[in-house]
XYZ file of C-alpha atoms in Angstrom:
679
model
C -40.057 -1.465 12.354
C -39.364 -2.158 15.995
C -36.367 -0.391 17.613
C -34.437 -3.666 17.508
C -35.066 -4.020 13.785
C -34.154 -0.406 13.137
C -30.899 -0.877 15.020
C -30.169 -4.054 13.083
C -30.723 -2.393 9.704
C -28.887 0.850 10.519
C -25.475 -0.500 9.391
C -27.028 -1.605 6.092
C -28.527 1.855 5.657
C -25.117 3.439 6.299
C -23.534 1.123 3.709
C -26.179 2.054 1.146
C -25.602 5.707 1.989
C -21.879 5.314 1.471
C -22.284 3.694 -1.941
C -24.873 6.232 -3.002
C -22.741 9.048 -1.626
C -19.768 7.875 -3.666
C -21.722 8.024 -6.918
C -23.231 11.337 -5.855
C -19.700 12.637 -5.274
C -18.678 11.465 -8.741
C -21.593 13.304 -10.317
C -21.181 16.503 -8.301
C -17.409 16.626 -8.727
C -17.605 16.044 -12.465
C -20.132 18.829 -12.784
C -18.165 21.252 -10.596
C -14.881 20.628 -12.389
C -16.544 20.917 -15.784
C -18.005 24.290 -14.788
C -14.667 25.786 -13.813
C -13.272 28.698 -15.818
C -12.023 27.668 -19.257
C -8.563 28.549 -20.441
C -5.537 28.945 -18.176
C -6.491 28.176 -14.578
C -5.822 30.935 -12.017
C -3.384 28.725 -10.082
C -1.413 27.945 -13.241
C -1.340 31.629 -14.221
C -0.090 32.600 -10.757
C 2.578 29.881 -10.855
C 3.827 31.092 -14.237
C 3.885 34.668 -13.019
C 6.080 33.610 -10.081
C 8.361 31.675 -12.414
C 7.509 28.223 -11.067
C 8.384 25.490 -13.541
C 7.085 21.942 -13.194
C 5.332 19.302 -15.247
C 1.895 20.589 -14.227
C 2.730 24.251 -14.858
C 4.222 23.507 -18.275
C 1.262 21.359 -19.333
C -1.314 23.763 -17.884
C -2.701 21.139 -15.476
C -4.629 22.811 -12.639
C -3.573 21.299 -9.306
C -6.331 23.276 -7.544
C -8.969 20.871 -8.888
C -7.586 18.009 -6.783
C -8.102 19.500 -3.286
C -11.541 20.706 -4.404
C -12.545 17.168 -5.365
C -11.011 15.911 -2.105
C -13.014 18.349 -0.010
C -16.246 17.390 -1.754
C -15.507 13.708 -1.152
C -14.785 14.255 2.545
C -18.192 15.947 2.869
C -20.556 14.113 0.517
C -19.669 10.470 1.167
C -19.547 10.539 5.004
C -22.629 12.739 5.310
C -24.561 10.425 2.996
C -23.686 7.513 5.292
C -24.717 9.446 8.368
C -28.001 10.729 6.939
C -29.306 7.253 6.075
C -28.006 5.796 9.315
C -29.707 8.520 11.366
C -32.931 8.009 9.434
C -33.032 4.323 10.368
C -31.288 4.075 13.736
C -33.638 4.716 16.658
C -31.282 6.114 19.294
C -27.746 7.372 19.832
C -26.596 3.902 20.879
C -23.691 2.400 18.886
C -24.716 1.776 15.317
C -22.819 -1.294 14.302
C -23.764 -3.815 16.976
C -23.735 -7.197 15.257
C -25.185 -10.399 16.704
C -26.516 -10.994 20.177
C -26.193 -8.448 22.932
C -24.019 -9.424 25.841
C -25.960 -10.647 28.823
C -25.617 -9.940 32.481
C -24.494 -6.312 32.683
C -23.738 -4.912 36.052
C -26.186 -2.267 37.173
C -25.145 1.039 38.578
C -27.006 2.566 41.492
C -29.366 4.425 39.140
C -30.294 1.206 37.373
C -28.490 2.029 34.133
C -26.150 -0.456 32.595
C -22.673 0.373 33.828
C -19.862 0.941 31.381
C -16.189 0.296 31.805
C -13.336 2.474 30.560
C -13.390 0.637 27.280
C -16.770 2.187 26.618
C -18.334 -1.300 26.603
C -20.996 -2.629 28.893
C -19.392 -4.547 31.693
C -20.329 -8.194 31.841
C -20.530 -10.692 34.634
C -18.994 -13.477 32.614
C -17.390 -16.338 34.486
C -13.772 -15.819 35.398
C -12.493 -18.636 33.199
C -14.197 -17.121 30.147
C -12.549 -13.769 30.774
C -9.084 -15.116 31.312
C -6.675 -14.415 28.448
C -2.967 -13.906 27.805
C -1.078 -11.680 30.262
C -1.325 -7.961 29.541
C 2.365 -7.761 28.680
C 2.146 -10.195 25.736
C 1.164 -7.663 23.019
C 3.812 -5.250 24.251
C 6.384 -8.026 24.090
C 5.222 -8.649 20.531
C 5.719 -4.967 19.788
C 9.241 -5.216 21.202
C 9.940 -8.150 18.911
C 8.616 -6.187 15.933
C 10.899 -3.281 16.783
C 13.867 -5.629 17.095
C 13.129 -7.151 13.687
C 12.966 -3.705 12.078
C 16.108 -2.507 13.873
C 18.055 -5.517 12.622
C 17.064 -4.899 8.992
C 20.262 -5.758 7.081
C 21.942 -2.981 5.149
C 19.937 -0.099 6.563
C 22.817 1.656 8.318
C 25.722 0.903 5.987
C 24.146 -0.367 2.779
C 23.557 1.458 -0.520
C 20.652 3.866 -0.665
C 17.556 2.269 -2.246
C 17.264 5.389 -4.378
C 20.713 5.072 -5.913
C 23.189 7.920 -6.129
C 20.498 10.587 -5.819
C 19.249 8.950 -2.628
C 22.604 9.418 -0.885
C 23.789 12.638 -2.509
C 20.450 14.430 -2.855
C 17.773 13.158 -0.477
C 20.116 12.414 2.422
C 21.923 15.608 1.479
C 18.885 17.637 2.552
C 19.718 17.013 6.198
C 23.440 16.217 5.942
C 24.015 19.466 4.048
C 21.934 21.296 6.657
C 24.065 19.834 9.441
C 27.206 20.998 7.630
C 25.722 24.467 7.137
C 24.940 24.703 10.857
C 28.480 23.556 11.638
C 29.937 26.330 9.471
C 27.970 29.218 10.901
C 24.673 29.452 9.064
C 21.451 29.935 11.023
C 18.454 27.772 10.249
C 15.780 29.738 8.330
C 17.641 33.043 8.779
C 20.199 32.365 6.036
C 19.519 28.696 5.315
C 16.429 27.305 3.590
C 15.167 24.071 5.143
C 11.845 22.659 3.927
C 10.904 21.010 7.225
C 10.415 21.998 10.850
C 13.188 22.732 13.361
C 12.459 19.595 15.403
C 13.381 17.481 12.386
C 16.956 18.799 12.278
C 17.967 20.079 15.732
C 17.673 16.680 17.504
C 19.696 15.072 14.690
C 22.357 17.764 15.105
C 22.575 16.995 18.819
C 22.640 13.240 18.152
C 25.533 13.579 15.719
C 27.472 15.826 18.076
C 27.218 13.087 20.691
C 27.567 9.935 18.581
C 29.777 11.234 15.766
C 29.636 13.058 12.440
C 29.012 10.366 9.849
C 26.338 9.202 7.446
C 25.963 5.956 9.407
C 25.306 7.842 12.654
C 22.722 10.001 10.871
C 21.027 6.880 9.556
C 20.929 5.426 13.064
C 18.845 8.446 14.088
C 16.495 7.840 11.157
C 16.171 4.223 12.259
C 15.255 5.397 15.759
C 12.526 7.634 14.285
C 11.207 4.675 12.290
C 10.977 2.675 15.519
C 9.313 5.546 17.362
C 6.846 5.751 14.479
C 5.893 2.101 15.008
C 5.465 2.714 18.736
C 3.416 5.837 18.023
C 1.153 3.978 15.588
C 0.598 1.213 18.146
C -0.197 3.773 20.856
C -2.608 5.610 18.566
C -4.670 2.468 18.032
C -4.337 1.430 21.686
C -5.657 4.792 22.877
C -8.586 4.597 20.479
C -9.718 1.094 21.437
C -9.007 0.946 25.160
C -6.999 -1.457 27.340
C -8.594 -4.758 26.285
C -8.593 -4.795 22.490
C -6.286 -1.807 21.975
C -2.880 -3.405 22.718
C -3.557 -6.279 20.324
C -4.844 -4.025 17.573
C -1.868 -1.723 18.171
C 0.477 -4.682 17.798
C -1.251 -5.595 14.539
C -0.855 -2.021 13.305
C 2.869 -2.004 14.059
C 3.403 -5.407 12.453
C 1.565 -4.485 9.247
C 3.406 -1.172 8.996
C 6.703 -2.992 9.557
C 5.875 -5.077 6.504
C 4.430 -2.524 4.090
C 5.554 0.976 5.190
C 8.684 2.573 3.610
C 10.926 1.648 6.550
C 13.722 0.651 4.172
C 14.501 4.294 3.339
C 17.313 5.884 5.407
C 16.155 9.448 4.620
C 15.230 11.689 7.532
C 12.186 13.086 5.716
C 10.941 9.516 5.165
C 10.904 8.646 8.889
C 7.697 6.852 9.865
C 7.317 9.119 12.890
C 6.489 12.002 10.554
C 3.015 10.834 9.388
C 2.324 9.142 12.738
C 2.708 12.491 14.513
C -0.357 13.699 12.616
C -2.502 11.108 14.422
C -0.945 11.015 17.892
C -2.233 14.305 19.415
C -5.884 13.589 18.608
C -5.546 10.031 19.905
C -3.897 11.285 23.090
C -6.693 13.816 23.711
C -9.278 11.104 23.097
C -7.638 8.775 25.627
C -7.043 11.523 28.198
C -10.596 12.826 27.805
C -12.129 9.376 28.303
C -9.933 8.775 31.316
C -10.962 12.121 32.815
C -14.637 11.311 32.212
C -14.414 8.044 34.135
C -12.293 9.649 36.839
C -14.896 12.318 37.428
C -17.737 9.834 37.242
C -16.130 7.773 39.980
C -15.391 10.831 42.113
C -11.619 10.464 41.928
C -9.485 13.556 42.558
C -7.834 15.455 39.722
C -4.108 14.695 39.299
C -1.571 17.341 40.136
C -0.966 19.620 37.141
C 2.560 18.432 36.414
C 1.391 14.799 36.508
C -1.717 15.267 34.364
C -1.405 13.322 31.071
C -3.428 16.048 29.349
C -0.215 18.109 29.375
C 1.251 15.626 26.932
C -1.527 16.280 24.421
C -0.448 19.869 23.849
C 3.200 18.853 23.880
C 2.567 16.251 21.157
C 0.677 18.799 19.067
C 3.549 21.288 19.343
C 6.095 18.617 18.414
C 4.008 17.665 15.368
C 3.724 21.276 14.208
C 7.441 21.922 14.667
C 8.545 18.637 13.109
C 7.134 19.116 9.612
C 5.002 21.909 8.238
C 2.272 19.751 6.691
C 1.927 17.647 9.856
C 0.815 20.540 12.071
C -2.498 21.199 10.261
C -3.302 17.467 10.264
C -2.620 17.205 13.996
C -4.754 20.307 14.576
C -7.617 18.751 12.617
C -7.468 15.624 14.748
C -7.363 17.693 17.937
C -10.414 19.752 16.960
C -12.485 16.661 16.214
C -11.213 14.977 19.401
C -12.318 18.001 21.427
C -15.781 17.791 19.856
C -15.975 14.074 20.649
C -14.653 13.996 24.235
C -15.791 17.520 25.203
C -12.947 18.233 27.636
C -13.417 20.629 30.506
C -11.981 24.116 30.484
C -9.304 22.929 32.876
C -8.279 20.138 30.491
C -8.127 22.495 27.523
C -6.005 24.889 29.538
C -3.625 22.113 30.573
C -3.302 20.915 26.976
C -2.583 24.455 25.817
C 0.027 24.806 28.566
C 1.833 21.691 27.325
C 1.965 23.092 23.813
C 3.169 26.477 25.023
C 5.964 24.896 27.067
C 7.312 22.950 24.079
C 6.875 25.956 21.802
C 8.810 28.219 24.148
C 11.640 25.703 24.526
C 12.086 25.521 20.753
C 11.124 28.975 19.537
C 12.660 31.321 22.125
C 16.276 30.375 21.226
C 15.359 30.678 17.556
C 13.939 34.157 18.167
C 17.189 35.257 19.825
C 19.098 33.834 16.830
C 16.942 35.860 14.439
C 15.406 32.759 12.868
C 11.747 33.130 13.835
C 10.720 35.356 10.916
C 12.498 33.016 8.509
C 10.681 30.028 10.031
C 7.296 31.665 9.486
C 8.240 32.600 5.918
C 9.512 29.085 5.188
C 6.339 27.569 6.611
C 4.196 29.764 4.379
C 6.312 28.921 1.351
C 6.079 25.170 1.881
C 2.317 25.304 2.444
C 1.536 27.496 -0.592
C 3.986 26.645 -3.390
C 2.930 22.964 -3.709
C -0.663 24.094 -4.289
C 0.572 26.106 -7.281
C 2.533 23.235 -8.784
C 5.999 23.289 -7.160
C 7.682 20.050 -8.339
C 4.129 18.777 -8.868
C 2.720 15.825 -10.783
C -0.937 15.137 -11.646
C -2.836 12.905 -9.262
C -3.258 9.392 -10.747
C -6.773 9.685 -12.134
C -8.337 6.225 -12.082
C -11.885 7.637 -12.378
C -11.304 10.126 -15.186
C -12.273 13.159 -13.102
C -9.476 15.662 -13.609
C -8.903 17.773 -16.697
C -5.546 18.377 -18.326
C -4.436 21.671 -19.841
C -6.503 21.002 -22.963
C -9.684 20.186 -21.038
C -9.536 16.422 -21.644
C -10.421 14.154 -18.698
C -8.583 11.026 -17.600
C -5.286 11.974 -19.224
C -3.155 10.673 -16.312
C -4.382 7.240 -15.153
C -2.301 5.122 -12.717
C 0.584 3.482 -14.539
C 1.139 0.496 -12.239
C -0.759 -1.550 -9.668
C 0.922 0.025 -6.641
C 0.044 3.532 -7.813
C -3.539 2.442 -8.417
C -3.693 1.012 -4.878
C -2.244 3.991 -3.014
C -4.169 6.556 -5.035
C -7.546 4.893 -4.354
C -7.358 3.004 -1.039
C -6.459 5.894 1.318
C -9.285 8.153 0.084
C -11.809 5.329 0.352
C -10.613 4.359 3.830
C -10.675 7.967 5.027
C -14.187 8.570 3.705
C -15.321 5.284 5.244
C -13.750 6.262 8.559
C -15.421 9.658 8.533
C -18.793 8.070 7.786
C -18.524 5.339 10.415
C -17.211 7.821 12.965
C -20.242 10.048 12.508
C -22.526 7.091 13.304
C -22.267 7.110 17.083
C -19.123 8.893 18.357
C -20.645 9.047 21.860
C -22.895 6.752 23.899
C -24.661 7.919 27.036
C -22.196 10.785 27.195
C -19.124 8.528 26.865
C -16.808 8.799 23.811
C -16.832 5.485 21.962
C -14.434 3.763 19.607
C -16.497 5.229 16.754
C -15.379 8.632 17.977
C -11.807 7.370 17.756
C -12.399 6.325 14.153
C -13.720 9.802 13.405
C -10.636 11.441 14.940
C -8.169 9.310 12.975
C -10.112 9.843 9.758
C -10.263 13.623 10.244
C -6.512 13.904 10.875
C -5.846 11.561 7.950
C -8.023 13.647 5.639
C -5.830 16.688 6.269
C -2.619 14.646 6.153
C -3.395 12.975 2.821
C -3.961 16.417 1.353
C -0.146 16.735 1.367
C 0.105 14.048 -1.318
C -1.607 16.397 -3.792
C 1.678 18.210 -4.358
C 4.044 15.707 -5.916
C 1.550 12.892 -6.472
C 3.992 10.145 -7.417
C 3.904 6.626 -6.013
C 6.256 7.336 -3.115
C 4.335 10.328 -1.759
C 0.969 8.603 -2.147
C 2.415 5.639 -0.254
C 4.128 7.732 2.411
C 1.049 9.825 3.240
C -1.444 7.005 2.688
C 0.025 3.950 4.419
C -0.231 5.106 8.040
C -3.826 6.434 7.813
C -4.997 3.371 5.881
C -3.460 0.826 8.225
C -4.475 2.718 11.377
C -8.079 2.939 10.183
C -8.145 -0.711 9.110
C -6.839 -1.881 12.493
C -9.162 0.342 14.522
C -12.137 -0.867 12.490
C -11.014 -4.465 12.956
C -10.792 -3.778 16.697
C -14.337 -2.447 16.664
C -15.426 -5.476 14.647
C -13.844 -7.786 17.230
C -15.874 -6.101 19.934
C -19.240 -6.288 18.190
C -19.294 -9.723 16.532
C -20.317 -12.907 18.236
C -17.543 -14.681 20.094
C -17.569 -17.675 17.743
C -16.772 -15.357 14.812
C -13.935 -13.498 16.496
C -11.097 -15.768 15.257
C -11.905 -14.534 11.758
C -10.868 -10.991 12.668
C -7.086 -11.654 12.994
C -7.334 -13.865 9.914
C -8.824 -10.919 8.048
C -5.985 -8.711 9.297
C -3.438 -11.235 8.027
C -5.133 -11.398 4.621
C -5.019 -7.602 4.402
C -1.310 -7.537 5.303
C -0.515 -10.203 2.697
C -2.494 -8.268 0.095
C -0.562 -5.067 0.803
C 2.762 -6.890 0.666
C 1.858 -8.675 -2.573
C 1.530 -5.355 -4.403
C 5.304 -4.929 -4.120
C 5.354 -1.167 -3.597
C 8.917 -1.208 -2.280
C 10.204 -2.816 -5.472
C 8.507 -0.181 -7.618
C 9.909 2.673 -5.524
C 13.540 1.520 -5.527
C 16.021 2.663 -8.159
C 15.841 -0.140 -10.758
C 18.740 -2.581 -10.905
C 18.623 -2.773 -14.687
C 19.154 0.990 -14.948
C 22.092 0.817 -12.525
C 23.514 -2.073 -14.563
C 23.216 -0.018 -17.760
C 24.912 3.020 -16.206
C 27.635 0.852 -14.674
C 28.344 -0.853 -17.979
C 28.608 2.541 -19.685
C 31.173 3.528 -17.047
C 33.199 0.342 -17.646
C 32.321 -1.341 -14.322
C 32.267 -5.139 -14.358
C 30.064 -5.823 -11.320
C 27.895 -2.719 -10.958
C 25.506 -4.232 -8.363
C 28.156 -5.478 -5.910
C 28.603 -2.847 -3.144
C 32.039 -1.606 -2.147
C 32.997 -0.002 1.157
C 34.193 3.576 1.352
C 36.476 4.410 4.270
C 35.934 8.118 4.625
C 35.694 9.701 8.118
C 32.289 11.220 7.456
C 30.855 8.210 5.681
C 31.406 5.752 8.525
C 32.478 2.737 6.417
C 29.420 3.119 4.221
C 28.791 0.661 1.404
C 27.775 2.074 -1.972
C 27.555 0.687 -5.480
C 30.793 0.836 -7.532
C 29.692 3.615 -9.894
C 28.814 5.937 -7.017
C 31.962 4.918 -5.119
C 34.075 6.028 -8.058
C 32.229 9.371 -8.197
C 32.499 10.074 -4.458
C 36.191 9.202 -4.287
C 36.979 11.317 -7.330
C 35.009 14.404 -6.241
C 36.037 14.185 -2.570
C 39.725 13.835 -3.458
C 39.564 16.652 -5.996
C 37.836 18.916 -3.487
C 40.490 18.102 -0.876
C 43.140 19.276 -3.340
C 41.509 22.693 -3.714
C 42.621 25.553 -1.424
C 40.563 25.702 1.775
C 39.947 29.412 1.311
C 38.301 28.853 -2.065
C 34.540 28.477 -1.990
C 32.984 25.383 -3.557
C 29.485 25.084 -5.021
C 27.936 21.661 -5.646
C 25.283 22.057 -8.331
C 22.406 21.381 -8.629
C 21.324 19.084 -5.744
C 24.189 16.945 -4.395
C 24.266 18.570 -0.943
C 25.828 15.538 0.782
C 29.160 16.589 -0.745
C 29.200 19.630 1.559
C 29.051 17.234 4.499
C 31.591 14.761 3.103
C 34.145 17.436 2.186
C 33.513 19.756 5.160
C 32.937 22.769 2.906
C 30.534 25.625 3.753
C 27.492 26.338 1.609
C 27.931 29.347 -0.699
C 24.195 30.035 -0.780
C 21.158 29.567 1.446
C 19.686 26.918 -0.879
C 20.802 23.299 -0.413
C 19.458 22.439 -3.858
C 19.356 24.848 -6.759
C 15.852 23.473 -7.345
C 14.791 24.944 -3.975
C 15.096 28.399 -5.564
C 11.780 27.669 -7.207
C 10.616 31.169 -8.136
C 12.406 33.867 -10.091
C 12.578 35.995 -6.954
C 14.295 33.141 -5.086
C 16.783 32.674 -7.927
C 17.594 36.394 -7.865
C 18.201 36.161 -4.105
C 20.530 33.201 -4.650
C 22.483 35.134 -7.297
C 22.887 38.116 -4.958
C 24.335 35.804 -2.323
C 26.602 34.068 -4.843
C 27.961 37.470 -5.813
C 28.842 38.014 -2.159
C 30.399 34.602 -1.442
C 31.851 34.209 -4.971
C 32.697 30.472 -4.823
C 35.698 29.890 -7.055
C 34.919 26.274 -7.879
C 31.732 24.575 -9.012
C 31.075 20.858 -9.404
C 28.245 20.494 -11.914
C 26.833 17.012 -11.446
C 26.258 14.758 -14.420
C 24.713 12.073 -12.191
C 21.789 14.020 -10.809
C 18.026 13.668 -10.566
C 16.427 15.357 -13.584
C 13.137 16.446 -12.039
C 10.500 15.130 -14.452
C 13.143 15.368 -17.228
C 12.890 19.158 -17.327
C 16.262 20.701 -18.304
C 17.929 22.905 -15.713
C 17.962 25.768 -18.192
C 14.170 25.762 -17.956
C 13.710 24.642 -14.351
C 15.983 27.301 -12.803
C 16.671 29.577 -15.799
C 18.298 32.515 -14.036
C 20.619 30.345 -11.941
C 21.534 28.310 -15.000
C 22.290 31.470 -17.003
C 24.366 32.830 -14.127
C 26.358 29.608 -14.006
C 27.056 29.639 -17.748
C 28.076 33.303 -17.709
C 30.404 33.092 -14.702
C 32.025 29.628 -14.799
C 34.114 27.751 -17.317
C 34.798 23.980 -17.419
C 38.192 22.887 -16.123
C 38.112 19.116 -15.693
C 35.694 16.272 -16.353
C 35.416 13.857 -13.418
C 33.289 10.755 -12.858
C 29.851 12.103 -12.032
C 30.614 15.818 -12.398
C 32.408 18.535 -14.315
C 34.702 20.815 -12.308
C 34.237 24.454 -13.291
C 36.166 27.578 -12.250
C 34.823 31.083 -11.771
C 35.662 33.560 -14.508
C 37.186 36.631 -12.887
């Protein structure tokens, strides 16, 4: 074949390699998993020895088989694409050039075709053909998207989409932490918090300025959702350059505004969290390309404090200190970005300096407070326990790969369409992105958009690994939506650049079809607490209109609206707590930590949820502390989240036994039983 023919058939070869690689992965993974040690898996045995109790540990399901299959997929499928592409493609020019080449490139002094900062060959097209909308139009569209999300009705004051557990439990993770900080506890030193310090400290400052209420806390979550949309748009913009990038970034933000879980007011559900995994690699890619063109053109280096490369390290530090599983994903993206753009030693030093500055600002005060050792221990706990089965569920197994505790395959298929989508699409998109990214990340020494695809896919591969802990629909959606949409939009941006001009209008149409398809799945509906269940519970409680919200006028609720059943519970428990002596300790069990914030009571133990004391050693530590604080009163919730329907006597056996031996029931209230300590 001629070089032109080889270049034309290279994309087809990569596609064949991808399909063949997928079936090769299926065969290899099935064989590897079948050859694993029979009987109780080592991870399950270790979890049982620690006292971890979850659905997977009880059933003997080995969670370690999932990351193994994931690793094999991230290697076999992309490398199969690259091998066939490299065998056919004649040079290191971009692989997926479709249609006619552009004519009339400018020539540099050495006779080579000159490239612009987009990584594309510059063209001497007539001025009227190059004229388009003003550069501010996509950014104005992004502003409109942000305004539409910010004005989402009911976000700040409406009922939690996850029902009573959403407000009392999930929002209680950070509201209870704020209350603990207010009453003298030190983060990580004597307070367990499953996320990074930059998730809670800015919220604490925000609430000190704007007011201590649930509504104010939700306004901060809304701001992080909006920053997540901006970050996603910037990620795609930095990958595709100044011409196509802003429009593709706008498309990314608009699709995420439609299909991402922006309706949740929980701090740990903020869209900024997964976006931070992609931002540092994208920033290094953009800064590295800019530095390459600056040096090519002989422009001077910017002053150190004005160099954008500083922001790369700062973003990486923020990602690592925001949430523990985000740091490794951001690091993966940075490593691949460094391999693609090949920054100078000066640039690497500047990036490291930015990270060190942010790290010192956050960590030095924590070290003086005695919290640094606790932070490291908490980080290790949150990165290791989920791999052993902490609150874990089996990954939805649409292909029948994984074996249950009895050795049978395919025991846990997806139960609904949304779960099937979010358990299959993100892996396929990530593998596709890795494969396409390997096929031409650089051209004539310049990082290309294919390199950007590779960076996003690499960071996404590490990020999606976090969904292998509790692999329910929400976590698959949360960790899969941002990578999938970012990769789709970057690939559509690349497609726009390589197809013939007469075919380009089909690209935004394709994006719209994809967005409609995502929305039609109805993931949000399947994640919300079902109305029929709330109606059943309300009817059992004698409530006539259980789905009509009522407003609670409590100082720390901020005129929040909740459903009538929960309103009755909050009013009853808050009023009963207010009637108890202030010197008496109060323990809200097992997971309703928002009550600490509502009632202004200090935590009697370092664990916000009893479930956070996951191992027997943790439960013993909690009991030692309870013997020191000796809370006189205990509200044992009857409206709580039964994790996978495992009874508390089995989930946290030592804490449950301690409770039964040391407390006696005093009064039955809506939503809880008040118990008093036996002296």
